[in-house]
mmCIF file of C-alpha atoms (C1' of nucleotides) in Angstrom:
data_model
loop_
_atom_site.group_PDB
_atom_site.id
_atom_site.type_symbol
_atom_site.label_atom_id
_atom_site.label_comp_id
_atom_site.label_asym_id
_atom_site.label_seq_id
_atom_site.Cartn_x
_atom_site.Cartn_y
_atom_site.Cartn_z
ATOM 1 C CA MET C 1 93.299 117.841 117.145
ATOM 2 C CA SER C 2 90.665 115.169 117.462
ATOM 3 C CA TYR C 3 90.054 111.857 115.766
ATOM 4 C CA LYS C 4 87.914 111.484 112.657
ATOM 5 C CA ILE C 5 85.646 108.688 111.499
ATOM 6 C CA LYS C 6 85.856 107.741 107.838
ATOM 7 C CA SER C 7 83.886 105.191 105.869
ATOM 8 C CA ARG C 8 83.400 103.572 102.520
ATOM 9 C CA ILE C 9 80.174 101.898 101.446
ATOM 10 C CA TRP C 10 79.430 99.828 98.379
ATOM 11 C CA ILE C 11 76.649 97.722 96.932
ATOM 12 C CA GLU C 12 77.311 94.065 96.161
ATOM 13 C CA SER C 13 75.482 91.575 93.998
ATOM 14 C CA LYS C 14 76.247 87.859 94.474
ATOM 15 C CA ASN C 15 79.632 88.605 96.095
ATOM 16 C CA ASN C 16 80.657 90.977 93.313
ATOM 17 C CA VAL C 17 81.004 94.701 93.758
ATOM 18 C CA LEU C 18 78.244 96.462 91.876
ATOM 19 C CA LEU C 19 78.635 100.089 92.877
ATOM 20 C CA GLY C 20 81.217 101.979 94.877
ATOM 21 C CA GLU C 21 82.432 105.543 94.916
ATOM 22 C CA GLY C 22 84.712 105.143 91.884
ATOM 23 C CA ARG C 23 82.095 103.376 89.803
ATOM 24 C CA VAL C 24 79.526 106.051 90.575
ATOM 25 C CA HIS C 25 81.998 108.722 89.492
ATOM 26 C CA LEU C 26 82.502 106.860 86.231
ATOM 27 C CA LEU C 27 78.779 106.509 85.576
ATOM 28 C CA LYS C 28 78.232 110.210 86.244
ATOM 29 C CA ALA C 29 81.047 111.078 83.843
ATOM 30 C CA ILE C 30 79.439 108.889 81.177
ATOM 31 C CA GLN C 31 76.169 110.691 81.781
ATOM 32 C CA GLU C 32 77.872 114.035 81.235
ATOM 33 C CA THR C 33 80.063 113.142 78.255
ATOM 34 C CA GLY C 34 77.998 110.557 76.411
ATOM 35 C CA SER C 35 80.963 108.244 75.892
ATOM 36 C CA LEU C 36 83.154 105.907 77.896
ATOM 37 C CA SER C 37 86.402 107.146 76.377
ATOM 38 C CA LYS C 38 85.613 110.771 77.184
ATOM 39 C CA ALA C 39 84.517 109.785 80.677
ATOM 40 C CA ALA C 40 87.832 107.989 81.199
ATOM 41 C CA LYS C 41 89.760 111.071 80.093
ATOM 42 C CA SER C 42 87.772 113.339 82.402
ATOM 43 C CA LEU C 43 88.593 111.058 85.330
ATOM 44 C CA ASN C 44 92.252 110.688 84.319
ATOM 45 C CA ILE C 45 92.085 106.927 84.143
ATOM 46 C CA SER C 46 92.904 104.667 81.200
ATOM 47 C CA TYR C 47 90.147 103.654 78.824
ATOM 48 C CA LYS C 48 90.821 100.033 79.658
ATOM 49 C CA LYS C 49 90.347 100.520 83.359
ATOM 50 C CA ALA C 50 87.148 102.449 82.720
ATOM 51 C CA TRP C 51 85.871 99.735 80.391
ATOM 52 C CA GLN C 52 86.665 96.999 82.912
ATOM 53 C CA LEU C 53 84.833 98.887 85.627
ATOM 54 C CA LEU C 54 81.801 99.486 83.447
ATOM 55 C CA ASP C 55 81.824 95.889 82.245
ATOM 56 C CA SER C 56 81.880 94.694 85.832
ATOM 57 C CA VAL C 57 78.998 96.997 86.727
ATOM 58 C CA ASN C 58 76.843 95.782 83.860
ATOM 59 C CA LYS C 59 77.637 92.140 84.585
ATOM 60 C CA SER C 60 76.821 92.499 88.281
ATOM 61 C CA ALA C 61 73.615 94.471 87.859
ATOM 62 C CA LYS C 62 70.251 92.785 87.405
ATOM 63 C CA LYS C 63 69.480 95.004 84.446
ATOM 64 C CA PRO C 64 71.763 96.981 82.092
ATOM 65 C CA VAL C 65 73.133 100.161 83.633
ATOM 66 C CA THR C 66 74.391 101.601 80.340
ATOM 67 C CA ILE C 67 73.644 101.145 76.655
ATOM 68 C CA ASN C 68 76.859 101.070 74.642
ATOM 69 C CA THR C 69 76.788 101.549 70.884
ATOM 70 C CA VAL C 70 79.787 100.846 68.668
ATOM 71 C CA GLY C 71 80.521 102.286 65.236
ATOM 72 C CA GLY C 72 78.451 104.699 63.244
ATOM 73 C CA LYS C 73 78.255 108.471 63.480
ATOM 74 C CA GLY C 74 80.715 109.725 66.044
ATOM 75 C CA GLY C 75 82.101 106.221 66.497
ATOM 76 C CA GLY C 76 79.528 105.230 69.036
ATOM 77 C CA GLY C 77 78.967 106.091 72.660
ATOM 78 C CA ALA C 78 77.531 105.077 76.008
ATOM 79 C CA GLU C 79 74.555 106.359 77.930
ATOM 80 C CA LEU C 80 72.899 105.555 81.229
ATOM 81 C CA THR C 81 69.661 103.630 81.359
ATOM 82 C CA ASP C 82 66.866 104.742 83.681
ATOM 83 C CA TYR C 83 67.830 101.794 85.833
ATOM 84 C CA GLY C 84 71.402 103.050 86.003
ATOM 85 C CA LYS C 85 70.219 106.493 87.015
ATOM 86 C CA SER C 86 68.071 105.097 89.800
ATOM 87 C CA LEU C 87 71.000 103.055 91.122
ATOM 88 C CA ILE C 88 73.162 106.156 91.287
ATOM 89 C CA LEU C 89 70.458 108.092 93.111
ATOM 90 C CA ALA C 90 70.039 105.308 95.646
ATOM 91 C CA PHE C 91 73.774 105.017 96.253
ATOM 92 C CA ASP C 92 74.233 108.760 96.723
ATOM 93 C CA GLU C 93 71.319 108.899 99.145
ATOM 94 C CA ILE C 94 72.592 106.021 101.254
ATOM 95 C CA ASN C 95 76.135 107.380 101.226
ATOM 96 C CA LYS C 96 75.008 110.842 102.293
ATOM 97 C CA ASN C 97 72.903 109.426 105.114
ATOM 98 C CA CYS C 98 75.770 107.237 106.248
ATOM 99 C CA TRP C 99 78.100 110.189 106.628
ATOM 100 C CA ALA C 100 75.454 112.096 108.558
ATOM 101 C CA PHE C 101 75.011 109.065 110.809
ATOM 102 C CA LEU C 102 78.730 108.759 111.456
ATOM 103 C CA ASP C 103 78.931 112.447 112.205
ATOM 104 C CA LYS C 104 76.624 111.831 115.143
ATOM 105 C CA GLU C 105 78.594 108.780 116.243
ATOM 106 C CA LEU C 106 81.692 110.963 116.345
ATOM 107 C CA GLU C 107 80.575 112.062 119.807
ATOM 108 C CA ARG C 108 81.619 108.680 121.140
ATOM 109 C CA ILE C 109 85.300 109.385 120.507
ATOM 110 C CA LYS C 110 85.423 113.153 120.955
ATOM 111 C CA ARG C 111 86.744 112.782 124.480
ATOM 112 C CA LEU C 112 89.240 110.033 123.749
ATOM 113 C CA MET P 1 68.746 87.401 94.971
ATOM 114 C CA SER P 2 68.904 90.988 96.109
ATOM 115 C CA TYR P 3 71.671 93.526 96.482
ATOM 116 C CA LYS P 4 73.633 93.981 99.689
ATOM 117 C CA ILE P 5 75.163 97.051 101.258
ATOM 118 C CA LYS P 6 78.648 96.679 102.699
ATOM 119 C CA SER P 7 80.834 99.150 104.531
ATOM 120 C CA ARG P 8 84.160 99.715 106.144
ATOM 121 C CA ILE P 9 84.791 102.335 108.787
ATOM 122 C CA TRP P 10 88.010 103.480 110.354
ATOM 123 C CA ILE P 11 89.303 106.127 112.735
ATOM 124 C CA GLU P 12 91.934 108.575 111.546
ATOM 125 C CA SER P 13 94.288 110.839 113.418
ATOM 126 C CA LYS P 14 95.976 113.642 111.496
ATOM 127 C CA ASN P 15 95.480 111.895 108.133
ATOM 128 C CA ASN P 16 96.879 108.629 109.428
ATOM 129 C CA VAL P 17 94.811 105.530 109.994
ATOM 130 C CA LEU P 18 94.519 104.863 113.711
ATOM 131 C CA LEU P 19 92.051 101.995 113.910
ATOM 132 C CA GLY P 20 90.376 99.795 111.331
ATOM 133 C CA GLU P 21 89.001 96.303 111.372
ATOM 134 C CA GLY P 22 92.404 94.608 110.956
ATOM 135 C CA ARG P 23 94.058 96.692 113.644
ATOM 136 C CA VAL P 24 91.251 95.972 116.085
ATOM 137 C CA HIS P 25 91.624 92.261 115.403
ATOM 138 C CA LEU P 26 95.321 92.553 116.164
ATOM 139 C CA LEU P 27 94.761 94.450 119.405
ATOM 140 C CA LYS P 28 92.207 91.886 120.544
ATOM 141 C CA ALA P 29 94.642 89.072 119.761
ATOM 142 C CA ILE P 30 97.310 90.832 121.811
ATOM 143 C CA GLN P 31 94.828 91.126 124.664
ATOM 144 C CA GLU P 32 94.175 87.387 124.505
ATOM 145 C CA THR P 33 97.741 86.135 124.040
ATOM 146 C CA GLY P 34 99.798 88.705 125.922
ATOM 147 C CA SER P 35 102.363 88.987 123.164
ATOM 148 C CA LEU P 36 102.673 90.465 119.688
ATOM 149 C CA SER P 37 104.361 87.417 118.175
ATOM 150 C CA LYS P 38 101.651 85.071 119.432
ATOM 151 C CA ALA P 39 98.981 87.469 118.223
ATOM 152 C CA ALA P 40 100.572 87.517 114.760
ATOM 153 C CA LYS P 41 100.608 83.721 114.649
ATOM 154 C CA SER P 42 96.966 83.518 115.677
ATOM 155 C CA LEU P 43 96.025 85.890 112.855
ATOM 156 C CA ASN P 44 98.268 84.115 110.334
ATOM 157 C CA ILE P 45 100.239 87.235 109.501
ATOM 158 C CA SER P 46 103.985 87.777 109.744
ATOM 159 C CA TYR P 47 105.442 89.217 112.919
ATOM 160 C CA LYS P 48 106.845 92.116 110.957
ATOM 161 C CA LYS P 49 103.481 93.094 109.530
ATOM 162 C CA ALA P 50 101.920 92.861 112.970
ATOM 163 C CA TRP P 51 104.681 94.984 114.438
ATOM 164 C CA GLN P 52 104.314 97.630 111.731
ATOM 165 C CA LEU P 53 100.574 97.785 112.330
ATOM 166 C CA LEU P 54 100.983 98.101 116.072
ATOM 167 C CA ASP P 55 103.724 100.677 115.653
ATOM 168 C CA SER P 56 101.460 102.718 113.408
ATOM 169 C CA VAL P 57 98.631 102.487 115.927
ATOM 170 C CA ASN P 58 100.794 103.663 118.804
ATOM 171 C CA LYS P 59 102.285 106.486 116.753
ATOM 172 C CA SER P 60 98.868 107.712 115.601
ATOM 173 C CA ALA P 61 97.149 107.510 118.961
ATOM 174 C CA LYS P 62 97.208 110.387 121.419
ATOM 175 C CA LYS P 63 98.211 108.047 124.209
ATOM 176 C CA PRO P 64 99.897 104.607 124.172
ATOM 177 C CA VAL P 65 97.564 101.784 123.175
ATOM 178 C CA THR P 66 99.911 98.999 124.274
ATOM 179 C CA ILE P 67 102.818 98.620 126.648
ATOM 180 C CA ASN P 68 105.542 96.486 125.103
ATOM 181 C CA THR P 69 108.263 94.954 127.234
ATOM 182 C CA VAL P 70 111.389 93.379 125.794
ATOM 183 C CA GLY P 71 113.653 90.802 127.391
ATOM 184 C CA GLY P 72 113.364 89.179 130.784
ATOM 185 C CA LYS P 73 111.247 86.251 131.843
ATOM 186 C CA GLY P 74 109.376 84.850 128.872
ATOM 187 C CA GLY P 75 111.206 87.198 126.540
ATOM 188 C CA GLY P 76 108.817 90.043 127.048
ATOM 189 C CA GLY P 77 105.319 90.743 125.840
ATOM 190 C CA ALA P 78 102.683 93.297 124.976
ATOM 191 C CA GLU P 79 99.503 94.293 126.741
ATOM 192 C CA LEU P 80 96.722 96.766 126.139
ATOM 193 C CA THR P 81 96.477 99.957 128.141
ATOM 194 C CA ASP P 82 93.124 101.108 129.510
ATOM 195 C CA TYR P 83 93.185 103.715 126.764
ATOM 196 C CA GLY P 84 93.624 101.013 124.132
ATOM 197 C CA LYS P 85 90.720 99.063 125.566
ATOM 198 C CA SER P 86 88.459 102.094 125.457
ATOM 199 C CA LEU P 87 89.408 102.742 121.817
ATOM 200 C CA ILE P 88 88.457 99.190 120.875
ATOM 201 C CA LEU P 89 85.143 99.477 122.679
ATOM 202 C CA ALA P 90 84.335 102.736 120.908
ATOM 203 C CA PHE P 91 85.247 101.336 117.505
ATOM 204 C CA ASP P 92 83.171 98.194 117.984
ATOM 205 C CA GLU P 93 80.195 100.225 119.129
ATOM 206 C CA ILE P 94 80.342 102.604 116.171
ATOM 207 C CA ASN P 95 80.863 99.751 113.743
ATOM 208 C CA LYS P 96 77.934 97.788 115.120
ATOM 209 C CA ASN P 97 75.669 100.818 114.950
ATOM 210 C CA CYS P 98 76.784 101.544 111.390
ATOM 211 C CA TRP P 99 75.819 98.094 110.212
ATOM 212 C CA ALA P 100 72.435 98.415 111.910
ATOM 213 C CA PHE P 101 71.958 101.761 110.218
ATOM 214 C CA LEU P 102 72.842 100.379 106.793
ATOM 215 C CA ASP P 103 70.495 97.479 107.357
ATOM 216 C CA LYS P 104 67.651 99.987 107.529
ATOM 217 C CA GLU P 105 68.925 101.838 104.462
ATOM 218 C CA LEU P 106 68.810 98.553 102.578
ATOM 219 C CA GLU P 107 65.108 99.199 102.037
ATOM 220 C CA ARG P 108 66.045 101.843 99.482
ATOM 221 C CA ILE P 109 67.437 99.266 97.073
ATOM 222 C CA LYS P 110 65.288 96.245 97.903
ATOM 223 C CA ARG P 111 63.086 96.890 94.897
ATOM 224 C CA LEU P 112 65.848 97.703 92.434
ATOM 225 C "C1'" DT B 1 84.369 101.925 49.907
ATOM 226 C "C1'" DT B 2 86.944 104.972 52.690
ATOM 227 C "C1'" DT B 3 87.063 107.625 56.831
ATOM 228 C "C1'" DC B 4 86.508 108.371 61.736
ATOM 229 C "C1'" DG B 5 85.983 108.016 66.761
ATOM 230 C "C1'" DT B 6 84.366 104.885 69.440
ATOM 231 C "C1'" DT B 7 83.843 100.170 71.860
ATOM 232 C "C1'" DA B 8 86.272 96.008 72.893
ATOM 233 C "C1'" DT B 9 90.308 93.139 74.063
ATOM 234 C "C1'" DA B 10 95.145 91.256 74.405
ATOM 235 C "C1'" DT B 11 99.893 91.808 75.707
ATOM 236 C "C1'" DT B 12 103.660 93.774 77.851
ATOM 237 C "C1'" DT B 13 105.968 96.786 81.084
ATOM 238 C "C1'" DG B 14 106.555 99.037 85.431
ATOM 239 C "C1'" DC B 15 105.519 99.966 90.219
ATOM 240 C "C1'" DT B 16 103.863 99.414 94.599
ATOM 241 C "C1'" DT B 17 102.889 96.418 98.078
ATOM 242 C "C1'" DA B 18 103.175 92.079 100.545
ATOM 243 C "C1'" DA B 19 105.828 88.092 101.862
ATOM 244 C "C1'" DA B 20 110.015 85.766 103.119
ATOM 245 C "C1'" DC B 21 114.284 85.664 105.230
ATOM 246 C "C1'" DA B 22 117.840 87.168 108.367
ATOM 247 C "C1'" DT B 23 119.670 89.266 112.541
ATOM 248 C "C1'" DA B 24 120.397 92.328 116.455
ATOM 249 C "C1'" DA B 25 118.953 93.819 121.188
ATOM 250 C "C1'" DC B 26 116.951 92.959 125.411
ATOM 251 C "C1'" DG B 27 116.758 91.347 130.410
ATOM 252 C "C1'" DA B 28 115.105 88.119 133.947
ATOM 253 C "C1'" DA B 29 116.282 83.656 135.559
ATOM 254 C "C1'" DA B 30 118.906 79.541 135.907
ATOM 255 C "C1'" DT F 1 127.427 84.258 131.851
ATOM 256 C "C1'" DT F 2 124.479 81.407 129.240
ATOM 257 C "C1'" DT F 3 119.858 80.534 127.794
ATOM 258 C "C1'" DC F 4 115.386 81.742 125.956
ATOM 259 C "C1'" DG F 5 111.404 83.880 123.720
ATOM 260 C "C1'" DT F 6 110.307 88.080 122.799
ATOM 261 C "C1'" DT F 7 110.576 92.957 120.652
ATOM 262 C "C1'" DA F 8 112.662 95.542 117.014
ATOM 263 C "C1'" DT F 9 114.601 96.339 112.373
ATOM 264 C "C1'" DG F 10 116.911 95.676 107.768
ATOM 265 C "C1'" DT F 11 117.179 93.358 103.377
ATOM 266 C "C1'" DT F 12 115.832 90.647 99.702
ATOM 267 C "C1'" DT F 13 112.430 88.242 96.945
ATOM 268 C "C1'" DA F 14 107.822 87.491 95.060
ATOM 269 C "C1'" DA F 15 103.404 88.745 93.618
ATOM 270 C "C1'" DG F 16 99.637 91.400 92.519
ATOM 271 C "C1'" DC F 17 97.944 95.344 90.439
ATOM 272 C "C1'" DA F 18 98.060 99.543 87.670
ATOM 273 C "C1'" DA F 19 99.776 101.684 83.557
ATOM 274 C "C1'" DA F 20 101.230 101.750 78.979
ATOM 275 C "C1'" DT F 21 101.072 100.013 74.390
ATOM 276 C "C1'" DA F 22 98.942 97.819 70.519
ATOM 277 C "C1'" DT F 23 95.220 96.359 67.598
ATOM 278 C "C1'" DA F 24 90.793 94.547 65.979
ATOM 279 C "C1'" DA F 25 85.781 95.366 65.169
ATOM 280 C "C1'" DC F 26 82.096 98.264 64.334
ATOM 281 C "C1'" DG F 27 78.751 101.074 61.425
ATOM 282 C "C1'" DA F 28 76.887 105.550 59.882
ATOM 283 C "C1'" DA F 29 78.104 109.091 56.740
ATOM 284 C "C1'" DA F 30 80.632 111.246 53.124
#
DNA sequence: TTTCGTTATATTTGCTTAAACATAACGAAA
DNA sequence: TTTCGTTATGTTTAAGCAAATATAACGAAA
């Protein structure tokens, strides 16, 4: 059995993490469920952890990534902004390309 | 100020980490000092942590990465095998190329 | 104005991981 | 056989981080 190359990429803004794999998962879950609490449940993480992640994302980003509404019909909710959607698309594209790149680099250690 | 892309890569062997940035630093320090204890001191980590890392490396690798001698003149020491040296070279090469690759991908988020 | 599900936040508890400390084994050389 | 600096390993303590618990604020609709 041969060696494998693994990687993690993330986007930073002024030394703070903006987007990583976990944060992208959370944003996608918000997009699908329309609320942060439901997104947290679908990812099996606590609401607090989800909120902290989302708060960090919105504080690190140059423009809001989600619009959160509190109170009212249904209690409120959260939805992605167009900016948030474009960030996710960019991250997924870069991540996919990175894995393809590393798959080529794997040749360098195939014979080790 | 714009966003930055960061990454971490590592080599795995049967679901165990073989080589990452920290382990490569340790191996290079061993190469320079000739002993695990001196390498640990130079990296400001405890001897035990260094030993556990090195032990994990040698157990994950297909062939020994270091030869450790105990007792005798000078108390003993540790030195890299040719195989260990080639692993380090491969890791550094892949890592360097990955950063260059991501530097190109940075264009995708320059305007976000 | 009461209800409801959500966002928002603080506090406490538990767990995993890292650090600190301690000690045995080794073997060449004096 | 005593010394020395190293490898090798166990044990205990501390710290950081995740999880659990609790509660306030909100605002549309009934």
